[in-house]
Tab-separated table of C-alpha atoms in Angstrom:
chain	number	residue	atom	x	y	z
Z	232	UNK	CA	17.782	27.128	13.149
Z	233	UNK	CA	21.364	26.202	12.229
Z	234	UNK	CA	20.610	22.518	12.856
Z	235	UNK	CA	17.590	22.625	10.546
Z	236	UNK	CA	19.593	24.438	7.874
Z	237	UNK	CA	22.391	21.862	8.125
Z	238	UNK	CA	19.892	19.012	7.863
Z	239	UNK	CA	18.246	20.456	4.759
Z	240	UNK	CA	21.652	20.991	3.168
Z	241	UNK	CA	22.546	17.385	3.982
Z	242	UNK	CA	19.344	16.083	2.405
Z	243	UNK	CA	19.897	18.254	-0.665
Z	244	UNK	CA	23.374	16.745	-1.050
Z	245	UNK	CA	21.934	13.236	-0.831
Z	246	UNK	CA	19.389	14.086	-3.509
Z	247	UNK	CA	22.037	15.621	-5.745
Z	248	UNK	CA	24.736	12.943	-5.347
Z	249	UNK	CA	23.000	9.529	-5.055
Z	250	UNK	CA	25.443	7.965	-7.492
Z	251	UNK	CA	25.490	4.347	-6.321
Z	252	UNK	CA	22.774	3.163	-8.678
Z	253	UNK	CA	22.047	-0.474	-9.345
Z	254	UNK	CA	20.116	-2.187	-12.114
Z	255	UNK	CA	16.883	-4.094	-11.722
Z	256	UNK	CA	17.705	-7.502	-10.273
Z	257	UNK	CA	17.821	-10.480	-12.588
Z	258	UNK	CA	15.208	-13.178	-11.880
Z	259	UNK	CA	17.969	-15.225	-10.257
Z	260	UNK	CA	18.923	-12.362	-7.920
Z	261	UNK	CA	15.287	-11.665	-7.046
Z	262	UNK	CA	14.530	-15.304	-6.276
Z	263	UNK	CA	17.703	-15.680	-4.199
Z	264	UNK	CA	16.661	-12.652	-2.114
Z	265	UNK	CA	13.108	-13.954	-1.678
Z	266	UNK	CA	14.277	-17.401	-0.610
Z	267	UNK	CA	16.001	-15.855	2.409
Z	268	UNK	CA	12.893	-13.982	3.585
Z	269	UNK	CA	10.184	-15.205	5.957
Z	270	UNK	CA	6.655	-15.502	4.624
Z	271	UNK	CA	5.018	-12.088	5.024
Z	272	UNK	CA	1.339	-11.464	5.679
Z	273	UNK	CA	-0.373	-8.335	6.919
Z	274	UNK	CA	-2.374	-5.361	5.766
Z	275	UNK	CA	-2.405	-2.114	3.861
Z	276	UNK	CA	-2.224	-0.028	6.979
Z	277	UNK	CA	-3.569	3.413	7.709
Z	278	UNK	CA	-3.842	4.073	11.463
Z	279	UNK	CA	-7.432	4.484	12.535
Z	280	UNK	CA	-6.992	8.126	13.590
Z	281	UNK	CA	-6.289	9.324	10.030
Z	282	UNK	CA	-8.457	9.916	6.976
Z	283	UNK	CA	-5.445	10.151	4.638
Z	284	UNK	CA	-1.644	10.132	4.639
Z	285	UNK	CA	-1.365	13.849	5.375
Z	286	UNK	CA	-3.180	13.264	8.653
Z	287	UNK	CA	-1.030	10.179	9.315
Z	288	UNK	CA	2.317	11.983	9.033
Z	289	UNK	CA	2.053	15.710	9.718
Z	290	UNK	CA	3.301	16.775	13.140
Z	291	UNK	CA	0.004	18.253	14.289
Z	292	UNK	CA	-1.941	14.998	13.890
Z	293	UNK	CA	0.679	12.218	14.193
Z	294	UNK	CA	-0.195	9.706	16.959
Z	295	UNK	CA	2.530	7.179	17.732
Z	296	UNK	CA	0.459	5.580	20.504
Z	297	UNK	CA	-2.152	4.472	17.959
Z	298	UNK	CA	0.537	2.845	15.812
Z	299	UNK	CA	1.885	1.009	18.866
Z	300	UNK	CA	-1.499	-0.332	20.006
Z	301	UNK	CA	-2.473	-1.449	16.517
Z	302	UNK	CA	0.924	-3.070	15.872
Z	303	UNK	CA	0.489	-5.092	19.074
Z	304	UNK	CA	-2.931	-6.225	17.834
Z	305	UNK	CA	-1.399	-7.260	14.487
Z	306	UNK	CA	1.289	-9.295	16.202
Z	307	UNK	CA	-1.310	-11.082	18.328
Z	308	UNK	CA	-2.908	-12.707	15.276
Z	309	UNK	CA	0.298	-13.495	13.378
Z	310	UNK	CA	0.666	-10.549	11.016
Z	311	UNK	CA	4.300	-9.587	10.365
Z	312	UNK	CA	4.100	-6.956	7.601
Z	313	UNK	CA	2.381	-3.737	6.590
Z	314	UNK	CA	2.137	-1.798	3.369
Z	315	UNK	CA	2.511	1.828	4.464
Z	316	UNK	CA	1.721	4.923	2.370
Z	317	UNK	CA	3.865	8.057	2.827
Z	318	UNK	CA	3.084	11.634	1.732
Z	319	UNK	CA	5.022	13.963	-0.561
Z	320	UNK	CA	3.595	17.197	0.884
Z	321	UNK	CA	4.579	16.308	4.448
Z	322	UNK	CA	8.073	15.086	3.522
Z	323	UNK	CA	8.907	18.128	1.418
Z	324	UNK	CA	7.487	20.583	3.944
Z	325	UNK	CA	9.308	19.083	6.944
Z	326	UNK	CA	11.850	16.405	5.916
Z	327	UNK	CA	13.637	16.327	9.263
Z	328	UNK	CA	10.422	16.075	11.251
Z	329	UNK	CA	8.990	13.465	8.927
Z	330	UNK	CA	12.090	11.241	9.180
Z	331	UNK	CA	11.981	11.491	12.969
Z	332	UNK	CA	8.338	10.387	13.007
Z	333	UNK	CA	8.951	7.666	10.436
Z	334	UNK	CA	11.836	6.317	12.517
Z	335	UNK	CA	9.541	6.102	15.540
Z	336	UNK	CA	7.068	4.052	13.507
Z	337	UNK	CA	9.806	1.745	12.202
Z	338	UNK	CA	11.029	1.127	15.753
Z	339	UNK	CA	7.512	0.349	16.934
Z	340	UNK	CA	6.900	-1.999	14.004
Z	341	UNK	CA	10.211	-3.765	14.511
Z	342	UNK	CA	9.429	-4.291	18.207
Z	343	UNK	CA	6.398	-6.307	17.128
Z	344	UNK	CA	8.188	-8.204	14.342
Z	345	UNK	CA	6.521	-6.232	11.551
Z	346	UNK	CA	8.358	-5.428	8.317
Z	347	UNK	CA	7.392	-2.291	6.390
Z	348	UNK	CA	6.704	-2.004	2.665
Z	349	UNK	CA	6.787	1.672	1.668
Z	350	UNK	CA	4.483	3.230	-0.952
Z	351	UNK	CA	5.395	6.658	-2.373
Z	352	UNK	CA	2.848	7.465	-5.086
Z	353	UNK	CA	-0.763	6.498	-5.630
Z	354	UNK	CA	-3.122	7.294	-8.494
Z	355	UNK	CA	-6.161	6.779	-6.306
Z	356	UNK	CA	-8.298	9.357	-4.533
Z	357	UNK	CA	-8.940	13.065	-4.909
Z	358	UNK	CA	-6.302	15.417	-6.271
Z	359	UNK	CA	-6.657	18.492	-4.056
Z	360	UNK	CA	-4.569	17.584	-1.011
Z	361	UNK	CA	-3.193	20.386	1.186
Z	362	UNK	CA	-1.429	20.459	4.527
Z	363	UNK	CA	-3.303	21.398	7.679
Z	364	UNK	CA	-6.700	20.281	8.901
Z	365	UNK	CA	-8.115	17.412	6.858
Z	366	UNK	CA	-11.782	16.769	6.025
Z	367	UNK	CA	-14.030	14.734	8.277
Z	368	UNK	CA	-15.518	11.441	7.037
Z	369	UNK	CA	-18.666	11.891	4.954
Z	370	UNK	CA	-20.192	8.430	5.234
Z	371	UNK	CA	-18.707	7.004	2.025
Z	372	UNK	CA	-15.821	4.657	1.336
Z	373	UNK	CA	-12.406	6.369	1.677
Z	374	UNK	CA	-13.785	9.866	1.156
Z	375	UNK	CA	-10.691	11.796	2.294
Z	376	UNK	CA	-7.957	9.929	0.412
Z	377	UNK	CA	-5.612	12.136	-1.637
Z	378	UNK	CA	-3.660	11.017	-4.679
Z	379	UNK	CA	0.075	11.530	-4.996
Z	380	UNK	CA	1.234	13.410	-6.851
Z	381	UNK	CA	-1.554	15.922	-7.371
Z	382	UNK	CA	-2.519	16.275	-11.032
Z	383	UNK	CA	-1.082	19.801	-11.070
Z	384	UNK	CA	2.347	18.247	-10.390
Z	385	UNK	CA	1.947	15.025	-12.365
Z	386	UNK	CA	1.088	16.821	-15.612
Z	387	UNK	CA	3.925	19.390	-15.256
Z	388	UNK	CA	7.365	17.776	-15.388
Z	389	UNK	CA	9.056	21.039	-14.448
Z	390	UNK	CA	7.684	20.346	-10.933
Z	391	UNK	CA	9.037	16.811	-10.679
Z	392	UNK	CA	12.001	17.981	-8.618
Z	393	UNK	CA	9.471	18.017	-5.762
Z	394	UNK	CA	8.831	14.313	-6.364
Z	395	UNK	CA	12.498	13.413	-6.730
Z	396	UNK	CA	13.328	15.136	-3.433
Z	397	UNK	CA	10.506	13.206	-1.732
Z	398	UNK	CA	11.650	9.777	-2.937
Z	399	UNK	CA	15.362	10.365	-2.456
Z	400	UNK	CA	14.931	11.841	1.027
Z	401	UNK	CA	13.379	8.596	2.249
Z	402	UNK	CA	15.316	6.044	0.206
Z	403	UNK	CA	18.580	7.860	0.925
Z	404	UNK	CA	17.965	7.408	4.639
Z	405	UNK	CA	16.782	3.771	4.530
Z	406	UNK	CA	18.271	2.070	1.454
Z	407	UNK	CA	20.325	-0.259	3.669
Z	408	UNK	CA	17.809	-0.745	6.488
Z	409	UNK	CA	16.364	-4.289	6.773
Z	410	UNK	CA	13.270	-2.982	8.576
Z	411	UNK	CA	12.125	-1.829	5.137
Z	412	UNK	CA	11.142	-4.966	3.202
Z	413	UNK	CA	10.221	-3.423	-0.156
Z	414	UNK	CA	9.804	-0.122	-1.997
Z	415	UNK	CA	6.390	-0.211	-3.706
Z	416	UNK	CA	7.106	2.964	-5.595
Z	417	UNK	CA	3.826	3.697	-7.385
Z	418	UNK	CA	0.444	2.281	-6.399
Z	419	UNK	CA	-1.702	1.485	-9.443
Z	420	UNK	CA	-0.046	3.785	-11.996
Z	421	UNK	CA	-2.566	4.675	-14.674
Z	422	UNK	CA	-5.584	4.473	-12.349
Z	423	UNK	CA	-6.672	8.012	-13.147
Z	424	UNK	CA	-10.410	7.988	-12.613
Z	425	UNK	CA	-10.710	6.136	-9.264
Z	426	UNK	CA	-14.300	5.024	-9.796
Z	427	UNK	CA	-14.409	3.394	-6.353
Z	428	UNK	CA	-14.207	6.798	-4.612
Z	429	UNK	CA	-16.929	9.451	-4.852
Z	430	UNK	CA	-15.573	12.333	-6.933
Z	431	UNK	CA	-12.354	10.485	-7.779
Z	432	UNK	CA	-12.237	11.501	-11.465
Z	433	UNK	CA	-14.581	14.458	-11.434
Z	434	UNK	CA	-14.210	16.898	-14.335
Z	435	UNK	CA	-11.619	14.946	-16.319
Z	436	UNK	CA	-12.064	14.629	-20.073
Z	437	UNK	CA	-10.779	11.613	-21.982
Z	438	UNK	CA	-7.940	13.787	-23.328
Z	439	UNK	CA	-7.026	14.797	-19.772
Z	440	UNK	CA	-6.961	11.176	-18.660
Z	441	UNK	CA	-4.819	10.084	-21.597
Z	442	UNK	CA	-2.264	12.822	-20.898
Z	443	UNK	CA	-2.169	11.907	-17.208
Z	444	UNK	CA	-1.669	8.244	-18.107
Z	445	UNK	CA	1.335	9.132	-20.271
Z	446	UNK	CA	2.771	11.213	-17.430
Z	447	UNK	CA	2.194	8.349	-15.000
Z	448	UNK	CA	4.080	5.981	-17.282
Z	449	UNK	CA	7.006	8.411	-17.451
Z	450	UNK	CA	6.919	8.741	-13.664
Z	451	UNK	CA	7.277	4.967	-13.340
Z	452	UNK	CA	10.506	5.118	-15.337
Z	453	UNK	CA	11.892	8.170	-13.534
Z	454	UNK	CA	10.970	7.073	-10.013
Z	455	UNK	CA	12.654	3.707	-10.584
Z	456	UNK	CA	15.884	5.566	-11.369
Z	457	UNK	CA	15.532	7.711	-8.246
Z	458	UNK	CA	14.926	4.695	-6.023
Z	459	UNK	CA	17.695	2.555	-7.487
Z	460	UNK	CA	20.174	5.432	-7.325
Z	461	UNK	CA	21.029	4.456	-3.734
Z	462	UNK	CA	21.672	0.774	-4.500
Z	463	UNK	CA	18.936	-0.335	-2.065
Z	464	UNK	CA	19.154	-3.754	-0.451
Z	465	UNK	CA	15.373	-3.996	-0.777
Z	466	UNK	CA	13.505	-4.813	-3.990
Z	467	UNK	CA	11.323	-2.312	-5.821
Z	468	UNK	CA	7.962	-3.059	-7.402
Z	469	UNK	CA	5.146	-1.374	-9.366
Z	470	UNK	CA	1.845	-3.100	-8.648
Z	471	UNK	CA	-0.368	-4.340	-11.466
Z	472	UNK	CA	-4.095	-3.840	-10.981
Z	473	UNK	CA	-7.222	-5.270	-12.578
Z	474	UNK	CA	-7.490	-2.629	-15.328
Z	475	UNK	CA	-3.834	-1.836	-15.939
Z	476	UNK	CA	-3.878	0.390	-19.073
Z	477	UNK	CA	-2.380	-0.779	-22.344
Z	478	UNK	CA	1.375	-0.310	-22.413
Z	479	UNK	CA	1.754	-0.108	-18.629
Z	480	UNK	CA	2.285	-3.762	-17.778
Z	481	UNK	CA	5.465	-4.117	-19.819
Z	482	UNK	CA	7.032	-0.969	-18.330
Z	483	UNK	CA	5.993	-1.880	-14.789
Z	484	UNK	CA	7.471	-5.374	-15.047
Z	485	UNK	CA	10.673	-4.076	-16.626
Z	486	UNK	CA	11.128	-1.704	-13.682
Z	487	UNK	CA	10.353	-4.206	-10.912
Z	488	UNK	CA	12.689	-6.516	-9.015
Z	489	UNK	CA	9.716	-8.477	-7.746
Z	490	UNK	CA	6.175	-8.484	-9.137
Z	491	UNK	CA	3.012	-7.456	-7.321
Z	492	UNK	CA	-0.666	-7.455	-8.161
Z	493	UNK	CA	-4.054	-6.422	-6.772
Z	494	UNK	CA	-7.180	-8.554	-6.813
Z	495	UNK	CA	-10.561	-7.933	-5.259
Z	496	UNK	CA	-12.132	-11.016	-6.814
Z	497	UNK	CA	-12.432	-14.548	-5.518
Z	498	UNK	CA	-9.916	-17.369	-5.404
Z	499	UNK	CA	-10.214	-18.090	-9.132
Z	500	UNK	CA	-9.093	-14.571	-10.014
Z	501	UNK	CA	-6.210	-14.826	-7.551
Z	502	UNK	CA	-5.002	-18.055	-9.139
Z	503	UNK	CA	-5.318	-16.648	-12.661
Z	504	UNK	CA	-3.291	-13.512	-11.917
Z	505	UNK	CA	-0.657	-15.386	-9.961
Z	506	UNK	CA	-0.114	-17.881	-12.786
Z	507	UNK	CA	0.185	-15.087	-15.347
Z	508	UNK	CA	2.851	-13.230	-13.375
Z	509	UNK	CA	4.718	-16.344	-12.262
Z	510	UNK	CA	5.662	-16.955	-15.903
Z	511	UNK	CA	8.216	-14.156	-15.509
Z	512	UNK	CA	10.105	-16.313	-12.981
Z	513	UNK	CA	10.177	-13.639	-10.287
Z	514	UNK	CA	8.697	-13.567	-6.771
Z	515	UNK	CA	5.033	-12.562	-6.779
Z	516	UNK	CA	3.193	-10.599	-4.066
Z	517	UNK	CA	-0.487	-9.734	-3.673
Z	518	UNK	CA	-0.378	-6.231	-2.246
Z	519	UNK	CA	-4.105	-5.460	-2.192
Z	520	UNK	CA	-7.042	-7.758	-1.632
Z	521	UNK	CA	-10.038	-8.280	0.712
Z	522	UNK	CA	-13.440	-7.203	-0.500
Z	523	UNK	CA	-15.873	-9.457	1.304
Z	524	UNK	CA	-18.904	-8.565	-0.801
Z	525	UNK	CA	-17.013	-9.309	-4.034
Z	526	UNK	CA	-15.864	-12.744	-2.853
Z	527	UNK	CA	-12.358	-11.679	-1.808
Z	528	UNK	CA	-12.307	-13.252	1.656
Z	529	UNK	CA	-9.696	-14.547	4.070
Z	530	UNK	CA	-10.976	-18.074	3.663
Z	531	UNK	CA	-9.620	-19.428	1.316
Z	532	UNK	CA	-7.360	-16.683	-0.087
Z	533	UNK	CA	-4.940	-16.326	2.826
Z	534	UNK	CA	-4.283	-20.063	2.784
Z	535	UNK	CA	-3.667	-19.951	-0.979
Z	536	UNK	CA	-1.125	-17.181	-0.441
Z	537	UNK	CA	0.602	-19.076	2.363
Z	538	UNK	CA	0.736	-22.340	0.434
Z	539	UNK	CA	2.288	-20.616	-2.593
Z	540	UNK	CA	4.559	-18.222	-0.662
Z	541	UNK	CA	2.775	-15.158	-2.060
Z	542	UNK	CA	3.329	-12.286	0.337
Z	543	UNK	CA	-0.147	-11.162	1.335
Z	544	UNK	CA	-1.458	-7.679	2.160
Z	545	UNK	CA	-5.202	-7.419	2.812
Z	546	UNK	CA	-6.724	-3.945	2.929
Z	547	UNK	CA	-7.421	-2.229	6.222
Z	548	UNK	CA	-7.140	-3.183	9.859
Z	549	UNK	CA	-8.967	-1.167	12.551
Z	550	UNK	CA	-12.075	0.660	11.352
Z	551	UNK	CA	-11.373	4.376	11.465
Z	552	UNK	CA	-11.782	7.695	9.697
Z	553	UNK	CA	-11.206	6.234	6.222
Z	554	UNK	CA	-14.462	4.273	6.581
Z	555	UNK	CA	-13.176	1.516	4.331
Z	556	UNK	CA	-15.469	-1.012	5.950
Z	557	UNK	CA	-18.104	0.618	3.739
Z	558	UNK	CA	-18.533	-0.789	0.251
Z	559	UNK	CA	-17.414	0.995	-2.892
Z	560	UNK	CA	-20.141	3.560	-3.719
Z	561	UNK	CA	-21.167	1.936	-7.000
Z	562	UNK	CA	-21.989	-1.356	-5.266
Z	563	UNK	CA	-23.339	-0.163	-1.927
Z	564	UNK	CA	-26.886	-1.520	-2.178
Z	565	UNK	CA	-29.150	-2.773	0.563
Z	566	UNK	CA	-28.266	-6.447	0.016
Z	567	UNK	CA	-24.617	-5.997	0.977
Z	568	UNK	CA	-24.619	-2.811	3.041
Z	569	UNK	CA	-24.368	-4.777	6.287
Z	570	UNK	CA	-21.239	-6.611	5.100
Z	571	UNK	CA	-17.911	-4.944	5.795
Z	572	UNK	CA	-15.825	-4.517	2.658
Z	573	UNK	CA	-12.348	-3.976	4.225
Z	574	UNK	CA	-10.996	-3.888	7.813
Z	575	UNK	CA	-10.876	-6.552	10.539
Z	576	UNK	CA	-11.488	-4.817	13.863
Z	577	UNK	CA	-13.964	-2.350	15.263
Z	578	UNK	CA	-12.723	0.859	16.888
Z	579	UNK	CA	-12.691	-0.832	20.319
Z	580	UNK	CA	-10.430	-3.615	18.907
Z	581	UNK	CA	-13.128	-6.286	19.017
Z	582	UNK	CA	-13.201	-8.405	15.827
Z	583	UNK	CA	-15.771	-7.699	13.152
Z	584	UNK	CA	-15.868	-11.463	12.590
Z	585	UNK	CA	-14.342	-13.660	15.328
Z	586	UNK	CA	-14.326	-16.706	13.032
Z	587	UNK	CA	-12.214	-14.753	10.576
Z	588	UNK	CA	-9.628	-13.940	13.244
Z	589	UNK	CA	-9.526	-17.586	14.333
Z	590	UNK	CA	-8.906	-18.602	10.721
Z	591	UNK	CA	-6.056	-16.075	10.349
Z	592	UNK	CA	-4.426	-17.380	13.522
Z	593	UNK	CA	-4.713	-20.958	12.299
Z	594	UNK	CA	-3.100	-20.173	8.950
Z	595	UNK	CA	-0.346	-17.884	10.259
Z	596	UNK	CA	0.310	-19.217	13.760
Z	597	UNK	CA	-0.872	-22.805	13.527
Z	598	UNK	CA	-3.339	-22.303	16.359
Z	599	UNK	CA	-6.153	-24.828	16.571
Z	600	UNK	CA	-9.407	-23.652	15.136
Z	601	UNK	CA	-12.256	-25.355	13.338
Z	602	UNK	CA	-11.975	-24.964	9.588
Z	603	UNK	CA	-15.084	-23.312	8.194
Z	604	UNK	CA	-16.811	-25.422	5.513
Z	605	UNK	CA	-16.232	-24.229	1.964
Z	606	UNK	CA	-18.839	-21.893	0.488
Z	607	UNK	CA	-19.407	-20.492	-2.990
Z	608	UNK	CA	-16.549	-18.063	-3.432
Z	609	UNK	CA	-18.003	-15.172	-5.461
Z	610	UNK	CA	-21.285	-14.437	-3.688
Z	611	UNK	CA	-21.842	-11.737	-1.075
Z	612	UNK	CA	-21.068	-13.235	2.321
Z	613	UNK	CA	-22.996	-12.744	5.537
Z	614	UNK	CA	-19.873	-12.349	7.617
Z	615	UNK	CA	-20.324	-13.628	11.159
Z	616	UNK	CA	-22.239	-16.643	9.874
Z	617	UNK	CA	-19.495	-17.621	7.455
Z	618	UNK	CA	-16.597	-15.856	5.780
């Protein structure tokens, strides 16, 4: 009991002091940092045992052995990075336990040569997350995902101490740790409605959504200060998505050392968004992509990323409780239902599409494999025949 009390006091001191702040890097500083890094490619990773980040991280459901097996599978095909979502409820309820579990994951990732990009907040999913037993999958895409922070916290700034403690607990412990490759502080700020998830924006009026957008924009500014308050050696970023609300892009770019974007369209959309962001003369990452039935496919997008040194994070890895191989509900019709949207491997670790895995190995590891003939890039793809 005394040890736990001492630890919580120590964390509280870190949160209160954190006085070694730095500014956002200049473009020259950001590019100098990026030039020293290896090319990174991997996935947005949620271990297959979990339906959301609460189930990933809470003590009762945490499964290190699943992380270790899936990291080994990543390494085997050339992946060397993951984008990993944390959880505010778990960290604030049990900071010591969370940091112990997080350290175990970092050690396992490092053993397999995998760098970790951390995500704190996400405006995607449902807003009613609680600790304890999580819901079972319901047969739709990403049905159990929970947004962070919950709307009850986001809209009430008197509760933001909860969020500050969350961010500073983690950054304070790892601001100088090279196993962390980036702090992606807020995933898709302004994405209030979450149309791609059943029930994502249920019951919200337009006035509600506008207020939540304003709060999200303020949280971008505040969370950047919290993260930079420890003078981290890693860059911070705030990803830009396809429908970034008016006024967000400027604030997100101003609070990012390096720039990141999401794209679930074909190669043409990738090129367009990359060119737009590259004008800011900062490193550019694509932190979400892969939607096979919308034309976002490994061939040719991964090769485009590699050729242009765009760090690349596809969505999903081993098919699990999130059911993200299923298509977004609005587009799940009979023509494309048989095509996996995200994810690469079945639960038994056999590839969904062996040709796809061979292509990834060729691009990332230089292993010999026949190059699949080019196809039209924005049509639904019968994966297994071509990809």
